Coordinates of N, CA, C and O in Angstrom, one line a residue:
M12 N 185.9 102.2 205.3 CA 186.0 101.0 206.0 C 185.1 101.1 207.3 O 185.3 102.0 208.1
S13 N 184.2 100.2 207.4 CA 183.3 100.3 208.6 C 183.9 99.4 209.7 O 184.6 98.4 209.5
E14 N 183.6 99.8 211.0 CA 184.1 99.0 212.1 C 182.9 98.5 212.8 O 181.8 99.1 213.0
S15 N 183.0 97.2 213.3 CA 181.9 96.6 214.1 C 182.3 96.8 215.5 O 183.4 97.1 215.9
V16 N 181.3 96.6 216.4 CA 181.6 96.7 217.8 C 182.7 95.8 218.2 O 182.7 94.6 217.9
G17 N 183.7 96.3 218.9 CA 184.8 95.5 219.3 C 186.1 95.6 218.5 O 187.1 95.2 218.9
D18 N 186.0 96.1 217.3 CA 187.1 96.3 216.4 C 188.3 97.1 217.1 O 189.4 96.7 217.0
V19 N 187.9 98.2 217.7 CA 188.9 99.1 218.3 C 189.5 98.4 219.5 O 190.8 98.4 219.7
A20 N 188.8 97.6 220.3 CA 189.3 97.0 221.5 C 190.3 95.9 221.1 O 191.2 95.5 221.9
I21 N 190.2 95.3 219.9 CA 191.1 94.2 219.5 C 192.4 94.8 218.9 O 193.4 94.1 218.8
E22 N 192.4 96.0 218.5 CA 193.6 96.6 217.9 C 194.5 97.2 219.0 O 194.2 97.2 220.2
E23 N 195.7 97.6 218.7 CA 196.6 98.3 219.6 C 196.2 99.7 219.9 O 196.9 100.7 219.6
E24 N 195.0 99.8 220.5 CA 194.5 101.2 220.9 C 194.2 101.2 222.4 O 194.3 100.2 223.0
P25 N 194.0 102.4 222.9 CA 193.6 102.4 224.3 C 192.4 101.6 224.6 O 191.6 101.3 223.7
Q26 N 192.1 101.3 225.9 CA 190.9 100.5 226.2 C 189.7 101.2 225.7 O 189.6 102.5 225.7
E27 N 188.7 100.4 225.4 CA 187.4 100.9 224.9 C 186.3 100.5 225.9 O 186.4 99.4 226.4
Y28 N 185.4 101.4 226.2 CA 184.3 101.1 227.1 C 183.2 100.3 226.5 O 182.8 100.6 225.4
Y29 N 182.7 99.2 227.2 CA 181.6 98.4 226.7 C 180.5 98.3 227.8 O 180.9 97.9 228.9
R30 N 179.3 98.6 227.5 CA 178.2 98.4 228.4 C 177.9 96.9 228.6 O 177.6 96.4 229.6
G31 N 178.0 96.2 227.5 CA 177.8 94.8 227.4 C 178.2 94.3 226.0 O 177.8 94.8 225.0
H32 N 179.1 93.3 226.0 CA 179.6 92.8 224.7 C 180.2 91.4 224.9 O 180.8 91.1 226.0
V33 N 180.1 90.5 223.9 CA 180.8 89.2 223.9 C 181.7 89.3 222.7 O 181.4 89.5 221.6
F34 N 183.0 89.1 223.0 CA 184.1 89.0 222.0 C 184.1 87.5 221.6 O 184.3 86.6 222.4
D35 N 183.9 87.2 220.3 CA 184.0 85.9 219.8 C 185.3 85.2 220.0 O 186.3 85.9 220.2
A36 N 185.3 83.9 220.0 CA 186.6 83.1 220.1 C 187.5 83.4 218.9 O 187.0 83.7 217.8
A37 N 188.8 83.4 219.2 CA 189.7 83.5 218.1 C 190.6 82.3 218.0 O 190.6 81.4 218.9
D38 N 191.2 82.1 216.8 CA 192.0 80.9 216.6 C 193.5 81.1 217.1 O 194.3 80.3 216.8
H39 N 193.7 82.1 217.9 CA 195.0 82.3 218.5 C 194.9 82.9 219.9 O 193.8 83.4 220.3
D40 N 195.9 82.7 220.7 CA 195.9 83.2 222.1 C 195.9 84.8 222.1 O 196.4 85.4 221.1
R41 N 195.2 85.4 223.1 CA 195.2 86.8 223.2 C 195.5 87.2 224.6 O 195.5 86.4 225.5
T42 N 195.7 88.5 224.8 CA 195.8 89.0 226.2 C 194.8 90.1 226.3 O 194.5 90.9 225.4
I43 N 194.1 90.1 227.5 CA 193.1 91.1 227.8 C 193.7 92.1 228.9 O 194.3 91.6 229.8
T44 N 193.5 93.4 228.6 CA 193.8 94.4 229.7 C 192.4 95.0 230.0 O 191.7 95.4 229.0
C45 N 192.0 95.0 231.2 CA 190.6 95.4 231.5 C 190.4 95.8 232.9 O 191.2 95.6 233.8
R46 N 189.3 96.5 233.1 CA 188.8 96.8 234.5 C 187.2 96.9 234.3 O 186.8 97.4 233.2
G47 N 186.5 96.5 235.3 CA 185.0 96.7 235.1 C 184.2 95.9 236.1 O 184.7 95.2 236.9
T48 N 182.9 96.0 235.9 CA 181.9 95.4 236.8 C 182.0 93.9 236.6 O 181.9 93.1 237.6
L49 N 182.1 93.4 235.4 CA 182.2 91.9 235.2 C 182.9 91.6 233.9 O 182.5 92.1 232.8
I50 N 183.9 90.8 233.9 CA 184.7 90.4 232.8 C 184.8 88.9 233.0 O 185.3 88.4 234.0
M51 N 184.4 88.1 232.0 CA 184.5 86.6 232.1 C 185.2 86.1 230.9 O 184.8 86.4 229.7
I52 N 186.1 85.1 231.0 CA 186.7 84.4 229.9 C 186.2 83.0 230.1 O 186.3 82.4 231.2
Y53 N 185.6 82.4 229.0 CA 185.0 81.1 229.2 C 185.1 80.3 227.9 O 185.2 80.8 226.8
D54 N 185.0 79.0 228.0 CA 185.0 78.1 226.9 C 183.5 78.0 226.4 O 182.7 77.5 227.1
P55 N 183.2 78.4 225.2 CA 181.8 78.4 224.7 C 181.3 77.0 224.5 O 180.1 76.8 224.4
N56 N 182.2 76.0 224.5 CA 181.8 74.6 224.3 C 181.7 73.8 225.6 O 181.3 72.6 225.6
A57 N 181.9 74.5 226.7 CA 181.8 73.8 228.0 C 180.4 73.5 228.4 O 179.5 74.3 227.9
A58 N 180.2 72.6 229.2 CA 178.8 72.2 229.6 C 178.2 73.4 230.4 O 178.9 74.2 231.1
K59 N 176.9 73.6 230.2 CA 176.2 74.7 230.9 C 176.4 74.5 232.4 O 176.4 73.4 233.0
G60 N 176.7 75.7 233.1 CA 176.9 75.6 234.5 C 178.4 75.5 234.9 O 178.7 75.6 236.1
T61 N 179.2 75.3 233.9 CA 180.7 75.2 234.2 C 181.2 76.5 234.6 O 180.8 77.6 234.0
A62 N 182.1 76.6 235.6 CA 182.7 77.8 236.0 C 183.5 78.4 234.9 O 184.1 77.7 234.1
P63 N 183.6 79.7 234.8 CA 184.4 80.4 233.7 C 185.9 80.1 234.0 O 186.3 79.9 235.1
Y64 N 186.7 80.2 233.0 CA 188.1 80.1 233.0 C 188.7 81.2 233.9 O 189.6 80.9 234.7
W65 N 188.1 82.4 233.8 CA 188.6 83.5 234.6 C 187.4 84.5 234.8 O 186.7 84.7 233.8
K66 N 187.3 85.1 235.9 CA 186.3 86.1 236.2 C 186.9 87.3 237.0 O 187.6 87.0 237.9
Y67 N 186.5 88.5 236.6 CA 187.1 89.7 237.2 C 186.1 90.7 237.5 O 185.2 91.0 236.6
K68 N 186.1 91.3 238.7 CA 185.0 92.2 239.1 C 185.6 93.4 239.9 O 185.3 93.6 241.0
V69 N 186.6 94.1 239.3 CA 187.2 95.2 240.0 C 187.2 96.4 239.1 O 188.0 96.6 238.3
P70 N 186.2 97.3 239.3 CA 186.0 98.4 238.4 C 187.1 99.5 238.5 O 187.3 100.2 237.5
A71 N 187.8 99.5 239.6 CA 188.8 100.6 239.8 C 190.3 100.2 239.4 O 191.1 101.1 239.5
R72 N 190.5 99.0 239.1 CA 191.9 98.6 238.9 C 192.1 97.8 237.6 O 191.4 96.8 237.4
N73 N 193.1 98.2 236.8 CA 193.4 97.4 235.6 C 194.1 96.1 235.9 O 194.9 96.1 236.9
T74 N 193.9 95.1 235.1 CA 194.6 93.9 235.2 C 194.8 93.3 233.8 O 194.1 93.7 232.9
D75 N 195.8 92.4 233.6 CA 196.0 91.7 232.4 C 195.8 90.2 232.7 O 196.1 89.7 233.8
H76 N 195.3 89.5 231.6 CA 195.1 88.1 231.8 C 195.2 87.5 230.4 O 194.8 88.1 229.4
D77 N 195.6 86.2 230.3 CA 195.6 85.5 229.0 C 194.2 85.0 228.6 O 193.4 84.7 229.5
V78 N 194.0 85.0 227.3 CA 192.7 84.5 226.8 C 193.1 83.4 225.8 O 193.6 83.7 224.7
P79 N 193.0 82.1 226.2 CA 193.4 81.0 225.3 C 192.6 81.0 224.0 O 191.5 81.5 223.9
A80 N 193.2 80.5 222.9 CA 192.5 80.3 221.7 C 191.3 79.5 221.9 O 191.2 78.6 222.7
G81 N 190.2 79.9 221.2 CA 188.9 79.2 221.3 C 188.0 79.7 222.4 O 186.9 79.2 222.6
Y82 N 188.5 80.6 223.3 CA 187.7 81.1 224.4 C 187.1 82.4 224.0 O 187.6 83.2 223.3
E83 N 185.9 82.7 224.6 CA 185.2 83.9 224.4 C 185.3 84.8 225.6 O 185.6 84.3 226.7
V84 N 185.1 86.1 225.4 CA 185.2 87.0 226.5 C 183.9 87.8 226.6 O 183.4 88.4 225.6
K85 N 183.2 87.8 227.8 CA 182.0 88.5 228.0 C 182.3 89.7 229.0 O 183.0 89.5 230.0
V86 N 181.9 90.9 228.6 CA 182.1 92.0 229.4 C 180.8 92.8 229.7 O 180.0 92.9 228.8
I87 N 180.7 93.2 230.9 CA 179.5 94.1 231.3 C 180.1 95.3 232.0 O 180.7 95.1 233.0
D88 N 179.8 96.4 231.5 CA 180.2 97.7 232.1 C 181.7 97.6 232.4 O 182.1 97.7 233.6
A89 N 182.5 97.5 231.3 CA 183.9 97.4 231.5 C 184.7 98.1 230.4 O 184.2 98.4 229.3
W90 N 186.0 98.4 230.8 CA 187.0 99.0 229.8 C 187.9 97.8 229.4 O 188.4 97.1 230.3
V91 N 188.1 97.6 228.1 CA 188.7 96.4 227.6 C 189.7 96.8 226.4 O 189.4 97.6 225.6
K92 N 190.8 96.0 226.4 CA 191.7 96.0 225.2 C 192.2 94.6 225.1 O 192.6 94.0 226.0
L93 N 192.0 94.0 223.9 CA 192.5 92.7 223.5 C 193.6 92.8 222.6 O 193.5 93.5 221.6
T94 N 194.7 92.1 222.8 CA 195.8 92.1 221.9 C 196.3 90.7 221.6 O 196.1 89.8 222.4
K95 N 197.0 90.5 220.5 CA 197.6 89.2 220.2 C 198.8 88.9 221.0 O 199.5 89.8 221.4

């Protein structure tokens, strides 16, 4: 069974490091546990220039946040775990 980028981060595994990645929207709510240079949760259907739903930029401290159904997660230089 092959894994694509992000598969491990979505399972019940320890956080996985990503230099840069966009997690596609899901049809269910999720929770993100993360720390890093830039983590954004946003509505991919929002007008260009709309502020993200949530933005986090603390490389040294973990935090948890909700990711609503239909929202994407963009990470740059971050440790991430997504769970249902």
